[in-house]
């Protein structure tokens, strides 16, 4: 909590700029929609957000099962 309480506005902006870019987002569409209209809206609201490097991810943890 102390990190959050002591964060400046610039710290918060830098955090979101690094971790919440368009290349780390998932867009989900459902229902009856026109793909061309959706593309226009996506470009309108998100088109000018700059892309940045990929944030490191973990590989999937797949358990090893013992044979019976």
mmCIF file with all atom_site columns, C-alpha atoms in Angstrom:
data_model
loop_
_atom_site.group_PDB
_atom_site.id
_atom_site.type_symbol
_atom_site.label_atom_id
_atom_site.label_alt_id
_atom_site.label_comp_id
_atom_site.label_asym_id
_atom_site.label_entity_id
_atom_site.label_seq_id
_atom_site.pdbx_PDB_ins_code
_atom_site.Cartn_x
_atom_site.Cartn_y
_atom_site.Cartn_z
_atom_site.occupancy
_atom_site.B_iso_or_equiv
_atom_site.pdbx_formal_charge
_atom_site.auth_seq_id
_atom_site.auth_comp_id
_atom_site.auth_asym_id
_atom_site.auth_atom_id
_atom_site.pdbx_PDB_model_num
ATOM 1  C CA . UNK A 1 1  ? 0.000   0.000   0.000   1.00 0.00 ? 1  UNK A CA 1
ATOM 2  C CA . UNK A 1 2  ? 2.836   2.419   0.672   1.00 0.00 ? 2  UNK A CA 1
ATOM 3  C CA . UNK A 1 3  ? 3.918   2.129   -2.981  1.00 0.00 ? 3  UNK A CA 1
ATOM 4  C CA . UNK A 1 4  ? 0.438   3.077   -4.126  1.00 0.00 ? 4  UNK A CA 1
ATOM 5  C CA . UNK A 1 5  ? 0.098   5.928   -1.632  1.00 0.00 ? 5  UNK A CA 1
ATOM 6  C CA . UNK A 1 6  ? 3.494   7.364   -2.614  1.00 0.00 ? 6  UNK A CA 1
ATOM 7  C CA . UNK A 1 7  ? 3.057   7.034   -6.385  1.00 0.00 ? 7  UNK A CA 1
ATOM 8  C CA . UNK A 1 8  ? 2.999   10.288  -8.327  1.00 0.00 ? 8  UNK A CA 1
ATOM 9  C CA . UNK A 1 9  ? 0.744   10.926  -11.297 1.00 0.00 ? 9  UNK A CA 1
ATOM 10 C CA . UNK A 1 10 ? 3.782   10.502  -13.563 1.00 0.00 ? 10 UNK A CA 1
ATOM 11 C CA . UNK A 1 11 ? 4.502   7.102   -11.928 1.00 0.00 ? 11 UNK A CA 1
ATOM 12 C CA . UNK A 1 12 ? 0.941   5.953   -12.641 1.00 0.00 ? 12 UNK A CA 1
ATOM 13 C CA . UNK A 1 13 ? 1.037   7.207   -16.231 1.00 0.00 ? 13 UNK A CA 1
ATOM 14 C CA . UNK A 1 14 ? 4.364   5.431   -16.834 1.00 0.00 ? 14 UNK A CA 1
ATOM 15 C CA . UNK A 1 15 ? 2.990   2.193   -15.356 1.00 0.00 ? 15 UNK A CA 1
ATOM 16 C CA . UNK A 1 16 ? -0.102  2.211   -17.570 1.00 0.00 ? 16 UNK A CA 1
ATOM 17 C CA . UNK A 1 17 ? 1.889   3.235   -20.625 1.00 0.00 ? 17 UNK A CA 1
ATOM 18 C CA . UNK A 1 18 ? 4.230   0.280   -20.087 1.00 0.00 ? 18 UNK A CA 1
ATOM 19 C CA . UNK A 1 19 ? 1.760   -2.456  -19.114 1.00 0.00 ? 19 UNK A CA 1
ATOM 20 C CA . UNK A 1 20 ? -1.498  -1.459  -20.831 1.00 0.00 ? 20 UNK A CA 1
ATOM 21 C CA . UNK A 1 21 ? -0.605  -0.818  -24.460 1.00 0.00 ? 21 UNK A CA 1
ATOM 22 C CA . UNK A 1 22 ? -2.651  -2.050  -27.398 1.00 0.00 ? 22 UNK A CA 1
ATOM 23 C CA . UNK A 1 23 ? -0.311  -5.012  -27.898 1.00 0.00 ? 23 UNK A CA 1
ATOM 24 C CA . UNK A 1 24 ? -1.245  -6.306  -24.422 1.00 0.00 ? 24 UNK A CA 1
ATOM 25 C CA . UNK A 1 25 ? -4.996  -6.023  -24.876 1.00 0.00 ? 25 UNK A CA 1
ATOM 26 C CA . UNK A 1 26 ? -7.712  -8.431  -25.916 1.00 0.00 ? 26 UNK A CA 1
ATOM 27 C CA . UNK A 1 27 ? -10.829 -7.222  -27.647 1.00 0.00 ? 27 UNK A CA 1
ATOM 28 C CA . UNK A 1 28 ? -13.935 -9.394  -27.335 1.00 0.00 ? 28 UNK A CA 1
ATOM 29 C CA . UNK A 1 29 ? -16.938 -8.858  -29.588 1.00 0.00 ? 29 UNK A CA 1
ATOM 30 C CA . UNK A 1 30 ? -20.278 -10.580 -29.162 1.00 0.00 ? 30 UNK A CA 1
ATOM 31 C CA . UNK A 1 31 ? -23.722 -10.254 -30.616 1.00 0.00 ? 31 UNK A CA 1
ATOM 32 C CA . UNK A 1 32 ? -24.991 -8.803  -33.852 1.00 0.00 ? 32 UNK A CA 1
ATOM 33 C CA . UNK A 1 33 ? -22.560 -6.176  -35.173 1.00 0.00 ? 33 UNK A CA 1
ATOM 34 C CA . UNK A 1 34 ? -21.203 -4.834  -38.417 1.00 0.00 ? 34 UNK A CA 1
ATOM 35 C CA . UNK A 1 35 ? -17.434 -5.592  -38.658 1.00 0.00 ? 35 UNK A CA 1
ATOM 36 C CA . UNK A 1 36 ? -16.755 -2.426  -40.686 1.00 0.00 ? 36 UNK A CA 1
ATOM 37 C CA . UNK A 1 37 ? -18.470 -0.245  -38.064 1.00 0.00 ? 37 UNK A CA 1
ATOM 38 C CA . UNK A 1 38 ? -16.565 -1.968  -35.279 1.00 0.00 ? 38 UNK A CA 1
ATOM 39 C CA . UNK A 1 39 ? -13.255 -1.397  -37.076 1.00 0.00 ? 39 UNK A CA 1
ATOM 40 C CA . UNK A 1 40 ? -14.040 2.319   -37.393 1.00 0.00 ? 40 UNK A CA 1
ATOM 41 C CA . UNK A 1 41 ? -14.836 2.575   -33.675 1.00 0.00 ? 41 UNK A CA 1
ATOM 42 C CA . UNK A 1 42 ? -11.705 0.663   -32.684 1.00 0.00 ? 42 UNK A CA 1
ATOM 43 C CA . UNK A 1 43 ? -9.567  3.001   -34.770 1.00 0.00 ? 43 UNK A CA 1
ATOM 44 C CA . UNK A 1 44 ? -11.410 6.036   -33.378 1.00 0.00 ? 44 UNK A CA 1
ATOM 45 C CA . UNK A 1 45 ? -10.875 5.145   -29.712 1.00 0.00 ? 45 UNK A CA 1
ATOM 46 C CA . UNK A 1 46 ? -7.638  3.153   -29.785 1.00 0.00 ? 46 UNK A CA 1
ATOM 47 C CA . UNK A 1 47 ? -5.934  3.974   -33.097 1.00 0.00 ? 47 UNK A CA 1
ATOM 48 C CA . UNK A 1 48 ? -3.543  6.602   -31.770 1.00 0.00 ? 48 UNK A CA 1
ATOM 49 C CA . UNK A 1 49 ? -2.283  4.615   -28.789 1.00 0.00 ? 49 UNK A CA 1
ATOM 50 C CA . UNK A 1 50 ? 1.378   3.851   -29.356 1.00 0.00 ? 50 UNK A CA 1
ATOM 51 C CA . UNK A 1 51 ? 2.507   0.243   -29.384 1.00 0.00 ? 51 UNK A CA 1
ATOM 52 C CA . UNK A 1 52 ? 5.487   -0.789  -27.258 1.00 0.00 ? 52 UNK A CA 1
ATOM 53 C CA . UNK A 1 53 ? 7.544   -3.846  -26.390 1.00 0.00 ? 53 UNK A CA 1
ATOM 54 C CA . UNK A 1 54 ? 5.958   -7.057  -25.230 1.00 0.00 ? 54 UNK A CA 1
ATOM 55 C CA . UNK A 1 55 ? 5.715   -7.503  -21.475 1.00 0.00 ? 55 UNK A CA 1
ATOM 56 C CA . UNK A 1 56 ? 7.428   -10.672 -20.289 1.00 0.00 ? 56 UNK A CA 1
ATOM 57 C CA . UNK A 1 57 ? 5.025   -13.561 -19.779 1.00 0.00 ? 57 UNK A CA 1
ATOM 58 C CA . UNK A 1 58 ? 5.226   -16.855 -18.003 1.00 0.00 ? 58 UNK A CA 1
ATOM 59 C CA . UNK A 1 59 ? 4.984   -20.098 -19.891 1.00 0.00 ? 59 UNK A CA 1
ATOM 60 C CA . UNK A 1 60 ? 2.024   -22.313 -19.103 1.00 0.00 ? 60 UNK A CA 1
ATOM 61 C CA . UNK A 1 61 ? 2.416   -24.529 -16.076 1.00 0.00 ? 61 UNK A CA 1
ATOM 62 C CA . UNK A 1 62 ? 1.458   -27.992 -17.304 1.00 0.00 ? 62 UNK A CA 1
ATOM 63 C CA . UNK A 1 63 ? 1.447   -30.680 -14.624 1.00 0.00 ? 63 UNK A CA 1
ATOM 64 C CA . UNK A 1 64 ? 3.160   -34.008 -15.250 1.00 0.00 ? 64 UNK A CA 1
ATOM 65 C CA . UNK A 1 65 ? 0.805   -36.865 -14.487 1.00 0.00 ? 65 UNK A CA 1
ATOM 66 C CA . UNK A 1 66 ? 2.015   -40.185 -13.130 1.00 0.00 ? 66 UNK A CA 1
ATOM 67 C CA . UNK A 1 67 ? 1.014   -43.333 -14.969 1.00 0.00 ? 67 UNK A CA 1
ATOM 68 C CA . UNK A 1 68 ? -1.132  -45.727 -12.941 1.00 0.00 ? 68 UNK A CA 1
#
